[in-house]
mmCIF file of C-alpha atoms in Angstrom:
data_model
loop_
_atom_site.group_PDB
_atom_site.id
_atom_site.type_symbol
_atom_site.label_atom_id
_atom_site.label_comp_id
_atom_site.label_asym_id
_atom_site.label_seq_id
_atom_site.Cartn_x
_atom_site.Cartn_y
_atom_site.Cartn_z
ATOM 1 C CA ASP N 1 244.389 134.636 91.613
ATOM 2 C CA THR N 2 244.727 130.741 92.280
ATOM 3 C CA GLY N 3 240.764 130.187 93.252
ATOM 4 C CA VAL N 4 239.058 130.138 96.294
ATOM 5 C CA SER N 5 241.457 128.485 99.493
ATOM 6 C CA GLN N 6 240.500 127.246 102.220
ATOM 7 C CA ASP N 7 242.268 126.518 105.361
ATOM 8 C CA PRO N 8 242.945 123.844 106.805
ATOM 9 C CA ARG N 9 242.451 121.291 104.116
ATOM 10 C CA HIS N 10 241.785 118.317 107.377
ATOM 11 C CA LYS N 11 240.980 118.777 111.016
ATOM 12 C CA ILE N 12 240.417 116.381 113.498
ATOM 13 C CA THR N 13 239.006 117.690 116.702
ATOM 14 C CA LYS N 14 237.676 116.254 120.153
ATOM 15 C CA ARG N 15 233.983 116.743 120.853
ATOM 16 C CA GLY N 16 233.280 119.584 122.664
ATOM 17 C CA GLN N 17 236.023 121.773 121.373
ATOM 18 C CA ASN N 18 235.540 124.942 119.325
ATOM 19 C CA VAL N 19 237.078 124.879 115.415
ATOM 20 C CA THR N 20 237.890 128.158 113.400
ATOM 21 C CA PHE N 21 237.979 127.307 109.059
ATOM 22 C CA ARG N 22 239.048 129.833 107.187
ATOM 23 C CA CYS N 23 238.261 131.157 103.270
ATOM 24 C CA ASP N 24 240.169 133.491 100.809
ATOM 25 C CA PRO N 25 237.519 133.883 98.005
ATOM 26 C CA ILE N 26 238.866 134.988 94.553
ATOM 27 C CA SER N 27 239.483 138.990 95.221
ATOM 28 C CA GLU N 28 237.182 140.484 92.710
ATOM 29 C CA HIS N 29 233.839 138.094 94.237
ATOM 30 C CA ASN N 30 231.860 140.320 96.474
ATOM 31 C CA ARG N 31 229.728 136.975 97.376
ATOM 32 C CA LEU N 32 230.873 134.284 99.777
ATOM 33 C CA TYR N 33 228.798 131.035 100.517
ATOM 34 C CA TRP N 34 229.274 128.621 102.974
ATOM 35 C CA TYR N 35 227.935 124.792 102.504
ATOM 36 C CA ARG N 36 228.712 121.771 104.134
ATOM 37 C CA GLN N 37 228.481 118.070 102.830
ATOM 38 C CA THR N 38 227.693 115.257 104.639
ATOM 39 C CA LEU N 39 228.596 111.902 102.930
ATOM 40 C CA GLY N 40 226.654 110.738 100.001
ATOM 41 C CA GLN N 41 224.467 114.354 99.724
ATOM 42 C CA GLY N 42 225.120 117.271 97.944
ATOM 43 C CA PRO N 43 226.156 120.369 99.281
ATOM 44 C CA GLU N 44 224.181 122.237 101.904
ATOM 45 C CA PHE N 45 224.040 125.378 102.110
ATOM 46 C CA LEU N 46 224.689 127.342 105.482
ATOM 47 C CA THR N 47 225.329 131.022 104.930
ATOM 48 C CA TYR N 48 226.212 133.762 103.097
ATOM 49 C CA PHE N 49 227.439 137.403 102.613
ATOM 50 C CA GLN N 50 227.943 140.039 100.298
ATOM 51 C CA ASN N 51 230.900 142.000 100.888
ATOM 52 C CA GLU N 52 230.937 142.013 104.462
ATOM 53 C CA ALA N 53 227.281 141.748 105.165
ATOM 54 C CA GLN N 54 225.561 138.001 106.522
ATOM 55 C CA LEU N 55 222.659 138.383 104.245
ATOM 56 C CA GLU N 56 221.265 135.144 105.071
ATOM 57 C CA LYS N 57 221.178 132.037 107.153
ATOM 58 C CA SER N 58 220.153 128.908 107.112
ATOM 59 C CA ARG N 59 217.392 127.678 109.237
ATOM 60 C CA LEU N 60 219.278 124.830 110.003
ATOM 61 C CA LEU N 61 222.511 126.327 111.300
ATOM 62 C CA SER N 62 222.691 126.268 114.876
ATOM 63 C CA ASP N 63 223.807 129.111 117.119
ATOM 64 C CA ARG N 64 226.670 127.042 117.917
ATOM 65 C CA PHE N 65 227.893 128.555 114.201
ATOM 66 C CA SER N 66 229.188 131.954 113.615
ATOM 67 C CA ALA N 67 230.338 132.819 110.498
ATOM 68 C CA GLU N 68 232.034 136.569 109.664
ATOM 69 C CA ARG N 69 233.838 138.557 106.777
ATOM 70 C CA PRO N 70 234.965 141.250 108.808
ATOM 71 C CA LYS N 71 236.395 143.268 105.473
ATOM 72 C CA GLY N 72 234.533 142.087 103.462
ATOM 73 C CA SER N 73 237.316 139.749 101.829
ATOM 74 C CA PHE N 74 238.383 136.310 103.904
ATOM 75 C CA SER N 75 235.710 134.363 106.343
ATOM 76 C CA THR N 76 235.590 132.530 108.842
ATOM 77 C CA LEU N 77 233.287 129.655 109.911
ATOM 78 C CA GLU N 78 233.608 128.736 113.616
ATOM 79 C CA ILE N 79 231.760 125.964 115.451
ATOM 80 C CA GLN N 80 231.797 126.213 119.075
ATOM 81 C CA ARG N 81 231.346 123.226 121.205
ATOM 82 C CA THR N 82 231.420 120.574 118.620
ATOM 83 C CA GLU N 83 229.691 117.669 118.134
ATOM 84 C CA GLN N 84 230.103 114.326 116.580
ATOM 85 C CA GLY N 85 227.275 115.410 114.073
ATOM 86 C CA ASP N 86 229.440 118.325 112.769
ATOM 87 C CA SER N 87 231.919 115.607 111.042
ATOM 88 C CA ALA N 88 231.236 116.946 107.355
ATOM 89 C CA MET N 89 233.239 118.888 104.685
ATOM 90 C CA TYR N 90 232.446 122.606 104.960
ATOM 91 C CA LEU N 91 233.013 123.789 101.694
ATOM 92 C CA CYS N 92 233.342 127.506 100.814
ATOM 93 C CA ALA N 93 232.240 129.363 97.559
ATOM 94 C CA SER N 94 232.585 132.886 96.004
ATOM 95 C CA SER N 95 230.429 134.617 93.214
ATOM 96 C CA PRO N 96 230.090 138.066 92.009
ATOM 97 C CA SER N 97 227.001 139.593 92.565
ATOM 98 C CA THR N 98 224.350 138.737 90.288
ATOM 99 C CA SER N 99 223.920 141.767 89.077
ATOM 100 C CA GLN N 100 227.389 141.645 87.384
ATOM 101 C CA GLY N 101 225.703 139.194 84.591
ATOM 102 C CA HIS N 102 226.718 135.567 84.588
ATOM 103 C CA TYR N 103 226.936 134.065 87.241
ATOM 104 C CA GLY N 104 228.584 131.025 88.654
ATOM 105 C CA TYR N 105 230.263 129.587 91.871
ATOM 106 C CA THR N 106 233.844 128.775 92.383
ATOM 107 C CA PHE N 107 234.283 126.602 95.405
ATOM 108 C CA GLY N 108 237.047 125.750 97.349
ATOM 109 C CA SER N 109 238.613 121.992 98.164
ATOM 110 C CA GLY N 110 237.248 122.161 101.191
ATOM 111 C CA THR N 111 237.704 121.569 104.929
ATOM 112 C CA ARG N 112 237.172 118.066 105.900
ATOM 113 C CA LEU N 113 236.446 117.881 109.731
ATOM 114 C CA THR N 114 236.302 114.824 112.118
ATOM 115 C CA VAL N 115 235.035 114.814 115.794
ATOM 116 C CA VAL N 116 236.083 112.319 117.754
ATOM 117 C CA GLY J 1 213.375 125.861 96.974
ATOM 118 C CA GLU J 2 212.391 122.642 96.042
ATOM 119 C CA ASP J 3 215.333 120.046 95.296
ATOM 120 C CA VAL J 4 216.440 119.051 91.741
ATOM 121 C CA GLU J 5 215.629 115.575 90.504
ATOM 122 C CA GLN J 6 218.811 113.093 89.404
ATOM 123 C CA SER J 7 219.222 109.548 89.113
ATOM 124 C CA LEU J 8 221.975 108.707 91.369
ATOM 125 C CA PHE J 9 223.871 106.276 90.034
ATOM 126 C CA LEU J 10 224.646 106.457 86.161
ATOM 127 C CA SER J 11 227.705 103.437 84.908
ATOM 128 C CA VAL J 12 228.722 103.624 81.553
ATOM 129 C CA ARG J 13 231.420 102.048 79.390
ATOM 130 C CA GLU J 14 234.782 103.666 78.508
ATOM 131 C CA GLY J 15 234.576 105.665 75.029
ATOM 132 C CA ASP J 16 230.638 105.444 75.317
ATOM 133 C CA SER J 17 228.493 108.662 75.342
ATOM 134 C CA SER J 18 226.546 109.422 79.240
ATOM 135 C CA VAL J 19 223.398 111.082 79.618
ATOM 136 C CA ILE J 20 223.141 112.903 82.812
ATOM 137 C CA ASN J 21 219.448 114.144 83.637
ATOM 138 C CA CYS J 22 218.334 116.164 85.671
ATOM 139 C CA THR J 23 214.871 117.787 86.597
ATOM 140 C CA TYR J 24 214.295 121.415 88.685
ATOM 141 C CA THR J 25 211.527 123.510 89.584
ATOM 142 C CA ASP J 26 212.433 127.074 89.804
ATOM 143 C CA SER J 27 212.094 128.475 86.004
ATOM 144 C CA SER J 28 213.131 131.727 87.132
ATOM 145 C CA SER J 29 216.502 131.359 86.483
ATOM 146 C CA THR J 30 218.921 133.187 84.032
ATOM 147 C CA TYR J 31 221.236 130.504 83.845
ATOM 148 C CA LEU J 32 221.454 126.626 85.057
ATOM 149 C CA TYR J 33 224.376 124.928 85.661
ATOM 150 C CA TRP J 34 226.727 121.850 85.913
ATOM 151 C CA TYR J 35 229.189 121.167 88.199
ATOM 152 C CA LYS J 36 231.197 118.535 89.201
ATOM 153 C CA GLN J 37 232.522 116.840 91.610
ATOM 154 C CA GLU J 38 235.655 114.815 92.107
ATOM 155 C CA PRO J 39 236.289 112.362 95.374
ATOM 156 C CA GLY J 40 237.885 114.384 98.055
ATOM 157 C CA ALA J 41 237.150 117.398 96.213
ATOM 158 C CA GLY J 42 235.195 120.737 95.870
ATOM 159 C CA LEU J 43 232.677 121.694 92.820
ATOM 160 C CA GLN J 44 234.308 122.752 89.937
ATOM 161 C CA LEU J 45 231.756 124.415 87.618
ATOM 162 C CA LEU J 46 231.558 122.048 84.428
ATOM 163 C CA THR J 47 229.145 124.204 82.075
ATOM 164 C CA TYR J 48 226.238 126.460 82.270
ATOM 165 C CA ILE J 49 223.666 127.258 79.619
ATOM 166 C CA PHE J 50 221.202 130.747 79.658
ATOM 167 C CA SER J 51 217.714 130.300 79.809
ATOM 168 C CA ASN J 52 216.881 131.109 76.216
ATOM 169 C CA MET J 53 218.452 128.066 74.949
ATOM 170 C CA ASP J 54 217.539 125.396 74.122
ATOM 171 C CA MET J 55 221.273 123.865 73.429
ATOM 172 C CA LYS J 56 225.060 124.253 74.083
ATOM 173 C CA GLN J 57 227.910 122.273 72.762
ATOM 174 C CA ASP J 58 231.221 122.411 74.300
ATOM 175 C CA GLN J 59 234.040 120.213 73.255
ATOM 176 C CA ARG J 60 232.666 117.031 74.374
ATOM 177 C CA LEU J 61 229.900 118.346 76.656
ATOM 178 C CA THR J 62 226.206 119.067 75.078
ATOM 179 C CA VAL J 63 223.908 120.548 77.683
ATOM 180 C CA LEU J 64 220.140 120.336 76.475
ATOM 181 C CA LEU J 65 217.318 122.719 78.046
ATOM 182 C CA ASN J 66 213.665 121.881 77.884
ATOM 183 C CA LYS J 67 212.289 124.944 79.864
ATOM 184 C CA LYS J 68 208.647 123.682 79.377
ATOM 185 C CA ASP J 69 209.491 120.492 81.162
ATOM 186 C CA LYS J 70 211.913 121.961 83.410
ATOM 187 C CA HIS J 71 214.094 119.291 81.884
ATOM 188 C CA LEU J 72 217.943 119.823 82.073
ATOM 189 C CA SER J 73 220.742 117.412 80.683
ATOM 190 C CA LEU J 74 224.178 116.664 80.395
ATOM 191 C CA ARG J 75 225.370 114.444 77.360
ATOM 192 C CA ILE J 76 229.033 113.763 77.771
ATOM 193 C CA ALA J 77 230.779 112.541 74.374
ATOM 194 C CA ASP J 78 233.865 109.489 74.399
ATOM 195 C CA THR J 79 233.560 109.348 78.232
ATOM 196 C CA GLN J 80 236.554 108.817 80.243
ATOM 197 C CA THR J 81 237.638 107.399 83.713
ATOM 198 C CA GLY J 82 238.715 111.054 84.254
ATOM 199 C CA ASP J 83 234.800 111.783 84.177
ATOM 200 C CA SER J 84 234.365 109.318 87.149
ATOM 201 C CA ALA J 85 232.754 111.929 89.755
ATOM 202 C CA ILE J 86 229.443 113.272 91.015
ATOM 203 C CA TYR J 87 227.332 115.561 88.522
ATOM 204 C CA PHE J 88 225.072 118.150 90.073
ATOM 205 C CA CYS J 89 222.530 120.544 88.275
ATOM 206 C CA PRO J 90 221.467 122.832 91.115
ATOM 207 C CA GLU J 91 218.839 125.565 90.858
ATOM 208 C CA PRO J 92 217.943 128.904 92.788
ATOM 209 C CA SER J 93 216.388 129.338 95.808
ATOM 210 C CA GLY J 94 214.635 132.644 96.627
ATOM 211 C CA GLY J 95 215.086 135.572 95.541
ATOM 212 C CA SER J 96 218.677 135.883 96.728
ATOM 213 C CA TYR J 97 219.778 133.063 93.936
ATOM 214 C CA ILE J 98 221.445 130.702 96.726
ATOM 215 C CA PRO J 99 221.823 127.519 94.660
ATOM 216 C CA THR J 100 220.359 124.517 96.065
ATOM 217 C CA PHE J 101 221.798 121.363 95.530
ATOM 218 C CA GLY J 102 220.425 117.950 95.435
ATOM 219 C CA ARG J 103 222.596 114.623 95.928
ATOM 220 C CA GLY J 104 223.781 114.795 92.369
ATOM 221 C CA THR J 105 224.369 111.819 90.255
ATOM 222 C CA SER J 106 227.515 109.499 90.445
ATOM 223 C CA LEU J 107 228.913 108.709 87.101
ATOM 224 C CA ILE J 108 231.020 105.489 86.998
ATOM 225 C CA VAL J 109 233.421 105.099 83.895
ATOM 226 C CA HIS J 110 234.673 101.825 83.715
ATOM 227 C CA PRO J 111 236.893 99.860 80.657
#
């Protein structure tokens, strides 16, 4: 297992277009998280899944954002009708569930979105 | 959850020790972590400490935990230019243990 993979690494899109990002977590990890990070800020939580269930969504997440993890493995994050304010790095992370003892997050390299 | 408090910048000379401090609010965490983020990259788990320990050493890294004051620090001995990065100490927020990240501390190592 090579860690958490995110695709694409970079995405440039025109305002108003829809974009979809993919995250492949570490296979043994049943928790998957999406964060967004803008320049000079720390990662901001968007949503997380335990297996295929989306258990929590940030109140900051507008209804233009949707995430899925249909089979409890990879996840997709879709942004509809993109706006310039959506330009950011989108980070995915995975972890074992807390019941498995020590937990830490393994982050992917992120998808950098630029909306022009 | 509340944001952790960290200084935004730390500048050190190569070969010196660096100490990055963090004050957190949620004392229910079983573990506390340090993450490192290099430019343009995701976050990398650097080290962690179990909450009933007060110190952990891992090669050049020393983590100190003062639970009473909710203060966590990361000491990097013999700091190298490759240590230049942003360092985060997140804390879990809520019962689902979703970490909350502050802005981190940007460590700048100069020759």
